Amino acid sequence: MDRKKQEAMRQGRDVINLGIGDPDLPTPAPVVERLQQAAANPKNHQYPASNGMPSFRQAVADWYHDRFHLTLDPQSEVLTLIGSKEGIGHTPLALINPGDLALIPSPGYPVYHAGTLFAGGTSYFVPLLEQNQFLPDLTAIPDDVARAAKIFFINYPNNPTGAVATKGFFESVVDFAHRHNILVCHDAAYSEIFYDGIRPQSFLETPGARDIGIEFHSLSKTLNMTGWRIGFAVGHADALAALHQIKSNLDSGAFQAVQEAGITALQSDDQLLAGIRNIYQERRDTFLSGLKKLGLNAHIPKAGFYVWIKMPQHYSSAEWASRLLSDANIVATPGVGFGAAGEGFIRMTLTVPTPRLQEAIDRMEKAGITG
Ligand SMILES: Cc1ncc(COP(=O)(O)O)c(C=O)c1O
């Protein structure tokens, strides 16, 4: 798809890119200004501590307290990451030995599987099915697999399906992890982009979760900071110590000026975040109503900025994505790119302005790409 997109752009075609999860909106000005000041301070030009600045980790603990009413020890239960992808990718290296099993959602963010492969582990794919609201069916995981598994990646709000977890689901994951001695790695990168005023919860709010879980967060999606590379992991101190051990051997931490700007981002006024959410809400509502008019069956995302669309029959997701590009100059991601259970779906993103989303709908209608 990427090659085809490049080719279309080389030909000068006006391509609407609904393929990548990279916000089009700018990083808020106060965060940029803080970076400008912090970058001018020579103290920030030296190697940072690989687990992060104490002031950044304190800001994370404070944010967790305000947002989820959880008290974390910033020393042992918070770790600064160079983007959450870095921590997610390194976690299997810290916790998986060659031959060990990791439970990985399918469809899912590809780094869970890639990190497991690089550590010499084996991924056992747990399908996220439409009939289960895209939550894994824990009862369908065979006993011998559950016994052999060391870690379990889950991700809510979910990329690519837009699903959110229920309280009951998180409780059953805690029970499952306790019974089988598995570390749960919950990826909450999209927790702050939500719709209709319904805030997704932290996995760590679930009773017992802090004994068996860590959680990843990112400032990338929350405040349009994908290029800055700043995120964090929180939760189980021993698991974070293991991840830190890997990191301290492979990287030397996030640029301190970026961490300082990250503190400003974490302390952002909720009005600022509400403004960003309102933009996505308008985009989601416009795009979803357009898809409905086209007769396409899209899942209404409850959070995140992805729309997961069920294919009309007789097409593979790759064929449909090719047709979208060739007939309507729209880039979308075939569901199969997120794992075998993603076949039959296509993912589109809400990271372009509302008029462009409306234009995508008009182009699809003109090209006869309907349900
Ligand atoms: C589910 C999920 N987790 C984590 C990330 C990584 O984000 P970052 O490394 O920018 O924090 C992404 C990025 O697309 C994602 O979709």
Tab-separated table of C-alpha atoms and ligand atoms in Angstrom:
chain	number	residue	atom	x	y	z
A	1	MET	CA	0.000	0.000	0.000
A	2	ASP	CA	2.831	2.351	0.852
A	3	ARG	CA	4.476	1.807	-2.544
A	4	LYS	CA	1.163	2.360	-4.329
A	5	LYS	CA	0.543	5.530	-2.302
A	6	GLN	CA	4.012	6.902	-3.165
A	7	GLU	CA	3.377	6.120	-6.834
A	8	ALA	CA	-0.012	7.913	-6.779
A	9	MET	CA	1.591	10.957	-5.163
A	10	ARG	CA	4.450	10.962	-7.694
A	11	GLN	CA	1.809	11.076	-10.422
A	12	GLY	CA	0.496	14.273	-8.817
A	13	ARG	CA	-2.840	12.742	-7.748
A	14	ASP	CA	-4.632	14.444	-4.833
A	15	VAL	CA	-4.443	11.593	-2.336
A	16	ILE	CA	-6.470	11.687	0.919
A	17	ASN	CA	-4.339	9.797	3.412
A	18	LEU	CA	-6.533	7.976	5.917
A	19	GLY	CA	-3.834	5.381	6.416
A	20	ILE	CA	-1.749	6.535	9.371
A	21	GLY	CA	-2.442	7.375	13.000
A	22	ASP	CA	-0.475	10.602	13.092
A	23	PRO	CA	-2.446	13.687	14.233
A	24	ASP	CA	-2.531	16.554	11.729
A	25	LEU	CA	-3.054	19.108	14.529
A	26	PRO	CA	-0.060	21.025	15.952
A	27	THR	CA	1.430	20.497	19.414
A	28	PRO	CA	-0.112	23.122	21.756
A	29	ALA	CA	1.914	26.362	21.981
A	30	PRO	CA	2.735	26.186	25.744
A	31	VAL	CA	4.437	22.814	25.199
A	32	VAL	CA	6.476	24.155	22.271
A	33	GLU	CA	7.465	27.252	24.279
A	34	ARG	CA	8.606	25.138	27.221
A	35	LEU	CA	10.802	23.103	24.880
A	36	GLN	CA	12.321	26.272	23.447
A	37	GLN	CA	13.276	27.458	26.941
A	38	ALA	CA	14.457	24.051	28.120
A	39	ALA	CA	16.548	23.456	24.993
A	40	ALA	CA	18.495	26.644	25.755
A	41	ASN	CA	19.539	25.350	29.190
A	42	PRO	CA	23.012	23.729	28.999
A	43	LYS	CA	22.095	21.391	31.880
A	44	ASN	CA	19.729	19.674	29.457
A	45	HIS	CA	22.474	19.066	26.902
A	46	GLN	CA	24.000	16.203	28.857
A	47	TYR	CA	22.990	12.567	29.085
A	48	PRO	CA	19.654	12.169	30.857
A	49	ALA	CA	19.035	9.421	33.433
A	50	SER	CA	17.771	6.367	31.550
A	51	ASN	CA	14.725	5.975	33.827
A	52	GLY	CA	13.746	9.636	33.340
A	53	MET	CA	13.953	12.898	35.275
A	54	PRO	CA	12.480	12.747	38.800
A	55	SER	CA	10.392	15.849	37.963
A	56	PHE	CA	8.864	14.167	34.883
A	57	ARG	CA	8.105	10.987	36.811
A	58	GLN	CA	6.530	13.063	39.596
A	59	ALA	CA	4.374	14.844	36.988
A	60	VAL	CA	3.249	11.433	35.681
A	61	ALA	CA	2.356	10.311	39.224
A	62	ASP	CA	0.414	13.555	39.765
A	63	TRP	CA	-1.404	13.140	36.443
A	64	TYR	CA	-2.329	9.551	37.387
A	65	HIS	CA	-3.648	10.746	40.693
A	66	ASP	CA	-5.773	13.503	39.136
A	67	ARG	CA	-6.982	11.399	36.234
A	68	PHE	CA	-7.438	7.926	37.759
A	69	HIS	CA	-7.217	8.546	41.544
A	70	LEU	CA	-4.253	6.184	41.836
A	71	THR	CA	-1.173	6.911	43.934
A	72	LEU	CA	2.065	5.786	42.300
A	73	ASP	CA	5.593	5.896	43.674
A	74	PRO	CA	7.416	7.996	41.042
A	75	GLN	CA	10.709	6.323	41.962
A	76	SER	CA	9.757	2.693	41.392
A	77	GLU	CA	6.367	2.698	39.657
A	78	VAL	CA	6.980	5.200	36.834
A	79	LEU	CA	9.451	4.912	33.958
A	80	THR	CA	9.998	7.535	31.241
A	81	LEU	CA	9.977	6.140	27.702
A	82	ILE	CA	11.201	7.473	24.366
A	83	GLY	CA	7.640	7.107	23.092
A	84	SER	CA	5.457	4.226	24.247
A	85	LYS	CA	6.522	2.160	21.200
A	86	GLU	CA	10.036	2.022	22.608
A	87	GLY	CA	8.818	0.575	25.912
A	88	ILE	CA	6.366	-1.807	24.278
A	89	GLY	CA	9.031	-3.124	21.911
A	90	HIS	CA	11.601	-3.579	24.702
A	91	THR	CA	9.239	-5.209	27.219
A	92	PRO	CA	9.450	-8.723	25.711
A	93	LEU	CA	13.251	-8.417	25.689
A	94	ALA	CA	13.048	-7.817	29.446
A	95	LEU	CA	10.531	-10.540	30.272
A	96	ILE	CA	10.518	-13.195	27.570
A	97	ASN	CA	13.105	-15.938	27.164
A	98	PRO	CA	13.559	-17.820	23.890
A	99	GLY	CA	10.651	-20.227	23.512
A	100	ASP	CA	8.345	-18.403	25.951
A	101	LEU	CA	4.817	-17.525	24.902
A	102	ALA	CA	3.267	-14.046	24.709
A	103	LEU	CA	-0.469	-13.543	24.251
A	104	ILE	CA	-1.023	-10.967	21.512
A	105	PRO	CA	-4.307	-9.500	20.253
A	106	SER	CA	-5.224	-9.980	16.600
A	107	PRO	CA	-5.892	-7.525	15.066
A	108	GLY	CA	-3.370	-5.494	17.047
A	109	TYR	CA	-0.615	-2.891	17.044
A	110	PRO	CA	2.189	-4.788	15.236
A	111	VAL	CA	4.930	-3.953	17.799
A	112	TYR	CA	3.612	-6.501	20.363
A	113	HIS	CA	4.432	-9.323	17.958
A	114	ALA	CA	7.640	-7.753	16.604
A	115	GLY	CA	9.039	-7.244	20.138
A	116	THR	CA	8.158	-10.842	21.020
A	117	LEU	CA	9.877	-12.154	17.875
A	118	PHE	CA	13.026	-10.119	18.539
A	119	ALA	CA	13.202	-11.603	22.054
A	120	GLY	CA	13.012	-15.138	20.608
A	121	GLY	CA	9.528	-15.678	22.000
A	122	THR	CA	6.439	-17.077	20.328
A	123	SER	CA	3.235	-15.107	19.852
A	124	TYR	CA	-0.080	-16.802	20.555
A	125	PHE	CA	-2.682	-14.678	18.786
A	126	VAL	CA	-5.902	-14.039	20.655
A	127	PRO	CA	-8.637	-12.959	18.214
A	128	LEU	CA	-10.660	-9.801	18.838
A	129	LEU	CA	-14.002	-10.668	17.312
A	130	GLU	CA	-16.900	-8.444	16.403
A	131	GLN	CA	-19.366	-10.642	18.292
A	132	ASN	CA	-17.309	-10.106	21.478
A	133	GLN	CA	-17.132	-6.305	21.053
A	134	PHE	CA	-13.480	-6.795	20.055
A	135	LEU	CA	-12.508	-8.012	23.540
A	136	PRO	CA	-10.518	-11.282	23.742
A	137	ASP	CA	-12.472	-14.334	24.893
A	138	LEU	CA	-10.292	-15.527	27.784
A	139	THR	CA	-12.213	-18.796	28.086
A	140	ALA	CA	-11.125	-19.704	24.541
A	141	ILE	CA	-7.414	-19.612	25.471
A	142	PRO	CA	-6.354	-23.255	25.968
A	143	ASP	CA	-5.113	-24.118	29.484
A	144	ASP	CA	-1.668	-25.239	28.329
A	145	VAL	CA	-1.226	-21.947	26.446
A	146	ALA	CA	-2.290	-19.904	29.474
A	147	ARG	CA	0.129	-21.900	31.670
A	148	ALA	CA	3.038	-21.298	29.272
A	149	ALA	CA	2.322	-17.585	28.658
A	150	LYS	CA	4.526	-15.018	30.395
A	151	ILE	CA	2.975	-11.780	29.212
A	152	PHE	CA	-0.365	-10.664	27.784
A	153	PHE	CA	-0.633	-7.490	25.707
A	154	ILE	CA	-3.996	-5.779	25.735
A	155	ASN	CA	-4.850	-2.368	24.292
A	156	TYR	CA	-7.907	-0.256	25.120
A	157	PRO	CA	-9.005	2.112	23.696
A	158	ASN	CA	-8.103	-0.218	20.877
A	159	ASN	CA	-6.157	0.293	17.704
A	160	PRO	CA	-7.467	-0.613	15.140
A	161	THR	CA	-11.067	-1.407	16.209
A	162	GLY	CA	-11.920	1.689	18.303
A	163	ALA	CA	-13.332	-0.562	21.050
A	164	VAL	CA	-13.030	0.295	24.744
A	165	ALA	CA	-12.771	-2.161	27.635
A	166	THR	CA	-15.527	-2.751	30.138
A	167	LYS	CA	-14.877	-2.862	33.872
A	168	GLY	CA	-15.961	-6.518	33.860
A	169	PHE	CA	-13.463	-7.368	31.128
A	170	PHE	CA	-10.577	-5.796	33.056
A	171	GLU	CA	-11.677	-7.758	36.150
A	172	SER	CA	-11.637	-11.021	34.225
A	173	VAL	CA	-8.140	-10.199	32.873
A	174	VAL	CA	-6.891	-9.622	36.433
A	175	ASP	CA	-8.366	-12.946	37.532
A	176	PHE	CA	-6.885	-14.761	34.497
A	177	ALA	CA	-3.434	-13.218	35.053
A	178	HIS	CA	-3.419	-14.095	38.756
A	179	ARG	CA	-4.455	-17.703	38.056
A	180	HIS	CA	-1.795	-18.210	35.379
A	181	ASN	CA	0.969	-15.979	36.725
A	182	ILE	CA	1.062	-13.724	33.665
A	183	LEU	CA	2.165	-10.085	33.480
A	184	VAL	CA	-0.472	-7.938	31.767
A	185	CYS	CA	0.929	-5.127	29.613
A	186	HIS	CA	-1.906	-2.717	28.949
A	187	ASP	CA	-1.337	-0.211	26.172
A	188	ALA	CA	-3.426	2.887	26.926
A	189	ALA	CA	-1.899	5.202	24.296
A	190	TYR	CA	-5.357	6.466	23.271
A	191	SER	CA	-6.934	6.914	26.708
A	192	GLU	CA	-7.382	10.683	26.344
A	193	ILE	CA	-9.025	10.771	22.899
A	194	PHE	CA	-12.579	9.731	23.725
A	195	TYR	CA	-16.103	10.563	22.575
A	196	ASP	CA	-19.434	11.580	24.072
A	197	GLY	CA	-17.723	12.587	27.330
A	198	ILE	CA	-17.120	8.971	28.412
A	199	ARG	CA	-13.567	8.686	29.782
A	200	PRO	CA	-11.857	5.290	29.402
A	201	GLN	CA	-10.516	3.889	32.648
A	202	SER	CA	-7.017	2.764	33.527
A	203	PHE	CA	-6.441	-0.996	33.760
A	204	LEU	CA	-4.587	-0.291	37.013
A	205	GLU	CA	-7.813	0.966	38.609
A	206	THR	CA	-9.056	-2.636	38.613
A	207	PRO	CA	-8.633	-4.268	42.045
A	208	GLY	CA	-5.573	-6.561	41.974
A	209	ALA	CA	-4.257	-5.144	38.673
A	210	ARG	CA	-1.236	-3.460	40.213
A	211	ASP	CA	0.078	-6.855	41.394
A	212	ILE	CA	0.158	-8.244	37.858
A	213	GLY	CA	0.202	-5.322	35.446
A	214	ILE	CA	1.944	-2.415	33.843
A	215	GLU	CA	0.381	0.257	31.662
A	216	PHE	CA	1.820	2.244	28.770
A	217	HIS	CA	0.861	5.828	27.995
A	218	SER	CA	1.942	8.288	25.407
A	219	LEU	CA	1.797	12.025	24.896
A	220	SER	CA	1.878	11.383	21.132
A	221	LYS	CA	-1.839	11.082	20.504
A	222	THR	CA	-3.097	13.051	23.499
A	223	LEU	CA	-1.371	16.326	22.599
A	224	ASN	CA	-0.277	15.858	18.991
A	225	MET	CA	3.314	15.035	19.913
A	226	THR	CA	4.146	11.986	17.795
A	227	GLY	CA	7.463	13.456	16.634
A	228	TRP	CA	8.672	14.323	20.129
A	229	ARG	CA	9.118	10.741	21.305
A	230	ILE	CA	7.919	10.860	24.878
A	231	GLY	CA	5.796	8.358	26.780
A	232	PHE	CA	5.811	6.433	30.039
A	233	ALA	CA	5.117	3.091	31.660
A	234	VAL	CA	3.647	2.743	35.136
A	235	GLY	CA	2.728	-0.090	37.492
A	236	HIS	CA	4.447	-3.213	38.821
A	237	ALA	CA	7.852	-2.121	40.167
A	238	ASP	CA	9.749	-5.356	39.371
A	239	ALA	CA	8.499	-5.434	35.784
A	240	LEU	CA	9.484	-1.795	35.322
A	241	ALA	CA	12.908	-2.485	36.860
A	242	ALA	CA	13.419	-5.265	34.286
A	243	LEU	CA	12.392	-2.930	31.458
A	244	HIS	CA	14.699	-0.255	32.841
A	245	GLN	CA	17.580	-2.715	32.855
A	246	ILE	CA	17.111	-3.291	29.116
A	247	LYS	CA	16.762	0.416	28.445
A	248	SER	CA	19.833	1.375	30.446
A	249	ASN	CA	21.858	-0.952	28.228
A	250	LEU	CA	20.349	0.216	24.949
A	251	ASP	CA	19.431	3.882	25.290
A	252	SER	CA	20.301	6.809	27.505
A	253	GLY	CA	16.833	8.152	28.105
A	254	ALA	CA	14.684	10.896	26.621
A	255	PHE	CA	16.142	14.391	25.951
A	256	GLN	CA	15.610	16.331	29.179
A	257	ALA	CA	14.195	19.356	27.345
A	258	VAL	CA	11.515	17.074	25.868
A	259	GLN	CA	10.760	15.720	29.345
A	260	GLU	CA	10.387	19.284	30.641
A	261	ALA	CA	7.980	20.035	27.797
A	262	GLY	CA	6.271	16.752	28.684
A	263	ILE	CA	5.666	18.079	32.216
A	264	THR	CA	3.893	21.104	30.699
A	265	ALA	CA	1.870	18.721	28.506
A	266	LEU	CA	0.864	16.578	31.503
A	267	GLN	CA	-0.192	19.690	33.389
A	268	SER	CA	-2.334	20.954	30.497
A	269	ASP	CA	-5.626	22.554	31.257
A	270	ASP	CA	-8.496	20.133	30.611
A	271	GLN	CA	-10.048	22.820	28.369
A	272	LEU	CA	-7.159	22.346	25.952
A	273	LEU	CA	-7.749	18.599	25.788
A	274	ALA	CA	-11.489	19.145	25.499
A	275	GLY	CA	-10.832	21.359	22.455
A	276	ILE	CA	-8.827	18.577	20.779
A	277	ARG	CA	-11.520	16.022	21.625
A	278	ASN	CA	-14.231	18.273	20.157
A	279	ILE	CA	-12.373	18.383	16.844
A	280	TYR	CA	-12.223	14.580	16.713
A	281	GLN	CA	-15.844	14.308	17.789
A	282	GLU	CA	-16.968	16.462	14.856
A	283	ARG	CA	-14.800	14.458	12.464
A	284	ARG	CA	-16.047	11.145	13.787
A	285	ASP	CA	-19.692	12.119	13.597
A	286	THR	CA	-19.419	13.551	10.063
A	287	PHE	CA	-17.438	10.605	8.732
A	288	LEU	CA	-19.583	7.941	10.377
A	289	SER	CA	-22.801	9.450	9.092
A	290	GLY	CA	-21.268	9.591	5.585
A	291	LEU	CA	-20.234	5.936	5.752
A	292	LYS	CA	-23.721	5.013	6.899
A	293	LYS	CA	-25.251	6.816	3.922
A	294	LEU	CA	-22.943	4.803	1.668
A	295	GLY	CA	-24.367	1.642	3.230
A	296	LEU	CA	-21.025	0.742	4.810
A	297	ASN	CA	-20.954	-1.028	8.109
A	298	ALA	CA	-18.514	0.851	10.361
A	299	HIS	CA	-18.063	0.369	14.081
A	300	ILE	CA	-18.635	3.598	15.935
A	301	PRO	CA	-15.346	4.228	17.760
A	302	LYS	CA	-15.837	5.066	21.424
A	303	ALA	CA	-12.284	6.395	21.693
A	304	GLY	CA	-9.099	6.797	19.633
A	305	PHE	CA	-9.129	8.114	16.087
A	306	TYR	CA	-9.621	4.981	14.030
A	307	VAL	CA	-12.690	3.792	12.158
A	308	TRP	CA	-12.936	0.028	11.628
A	309	ILE	CA	-15.098	-0.748	8.631
A	310	LYS	CA	-16.475	-4.123	7.709
A	311	MET	CA	-15.861	-4.992	4.087
A	312	PRO	CA	-18.644	-5.660	1.679
A	313	GLN	CA	-18.482	-9.370	0.892
A	314	HIS	CA	-16.393	-10.849	-1.964
A	315	TYR	CA	-13.449	-8.538	-1.351
A	316	SER	CA	-10.265	-9.096	0.582
A	317	SER	CA	-9.207	-6.112	2.659
A	318	ALA	CA	-6.129	-5.635	0.433
A	319	GLU	CA	-8.290	-5.639	-2.722
A	320	TRP	CA	-10.654	-3.084	-1.225
A	321	ALA	CA	-7.773	-0.854	-0.123
A	322	SER	CA	-6.312	-1.044	-3.659
A	323	ARG	CA	-9.669	-0.102	-5.127
A	324	LEU	CA	-10.013	2.854	-2.758
A	325	LEU	CA	-6.646	4.133	-3.930
A	326	SER	CA	-7.054	3.482	-7.654
A	327	ASP	CA	-10.691	4.649	-7.975
A	328	ALA	CA	-10.976	7.327	-5.264
A	329	ASN	CA	-7.381	8.360	-4.391
A	330	ILE	CA	-7.962	7.382	-0.757
A	331	VAL	CA	-5.340	5.596	1.326
A	332	ALA	CA	-6.688	3.185	3.960
A	333	THR	CA	-5.092	0.267	5.788
A	334	PRO	CA	-6.192	-3.299	5.037
A	335	GLY	CA	-7.290	-5.010	8.249
A	336	VAL	CA	-5.102	-8.023	7.551
A	337	GLY	CA	-2.073	-5.767	8.173
A	338	PHE	CA	-2.997	-5.922	11.890
A	339	GLY	CA	-3.139	-9.716	11.992
A	340	ALA	CA	-5.147	-12.549	10.450
A	341	ALA	CA	-8.273	-11.737	12.475
A	342	GLY	CA	-8.291	-8.263	10.878
A	343	GLU	CA	-9.210	-9.719	7.476
A	344	GLY	CA	-12.652	-8.590	6.374
A	345	PHE	CA	-12.091	-5.070	7.740
A	346	ILE	CA	-10.380	-1.885	6.701
A	347	ARG	CA	-9.050	0.893	8.967
A	348	MET	CA	-9.441	4.588	8.253
A	349	THR	CA	-8.173	7.414	10.441
A	350	LEU	CA	-9.718	10.703	11.551
A	351	THR	CA	-6.438	12.605	11.293
A	352	VAL	CA	-7.513	14.916	8.454
A	353	PRO	CA	-9.889	17.914	8.699
A	354	THR	CA	-13.662	17.410	8.448
A	355	PRO	CA	-13.974	18.802	4.860
A	356	ARG	CA	-11.382	16.240	3.689
A	357	LEU	CA	-13.315	13.439	5.374
A	358	GLN	CA	-16.483	14.661	3.651
A	359	GLU	CA	-14.611	14.713	0.367
A	360	ALA	CA	-13.485	11.127	0.936
A	361	ILE	CA	-17.139	10.147	1.359
A	362	ASP	CA	-18.099	12.018	-1.843
A	363	ARG	CA	-15.301	10.349	-3.788
A	364	MET	CA	-16.340	6.899	-2.575
A	365	GLU	CA	-19.921	7.564	-3.616
A	366	LYS	CA	-18.814	8.752	-7.060
A	367	ALA	CA	-16.602	5.684	-7.493
A	368	GLY	CA	-19.428	3.363	-6.447
A	369	ILE	CA	-17.511	2.176	-3.387
A	370	THR	CA	-20.500	1.451	-1.202
A	371	GLY	CA	-21.882	-1.328	0.975
B	1	LIG	C1	-1.862	1.107	20.072
B	1	LIG	C2	-0.628	1.934	20.009
B	1	LIG	N1	0.240	1.901	21.015
B	1	LIG	C3	1.370	2.610	21.002
B	1	LIG	C4	1.692	3.407	19.922
B	1	LIG	C5	3.014	4.131	19.941
B	1	LIG	O1	2.924	5.492	20.138
B	1	LIG	P1	4.189	6.348	20.576
B	1	LIG	O2	5.419	5.505	20.416
B	1	LIG	O3	4.211	7.513	19.662
B	1	LIG	O4	3.972	6.697	22.007
B	1	LIG	C6	0.829	3.480	18.831
B	1	LIG	C7	1.171	4.308	17.668
B	1	LIG	O5	0.526	4.313	16.638
B	1	LIG	C8	-0.369	2.733	18.876
B	1	LIG	O6	-1.242	2.746	17.869
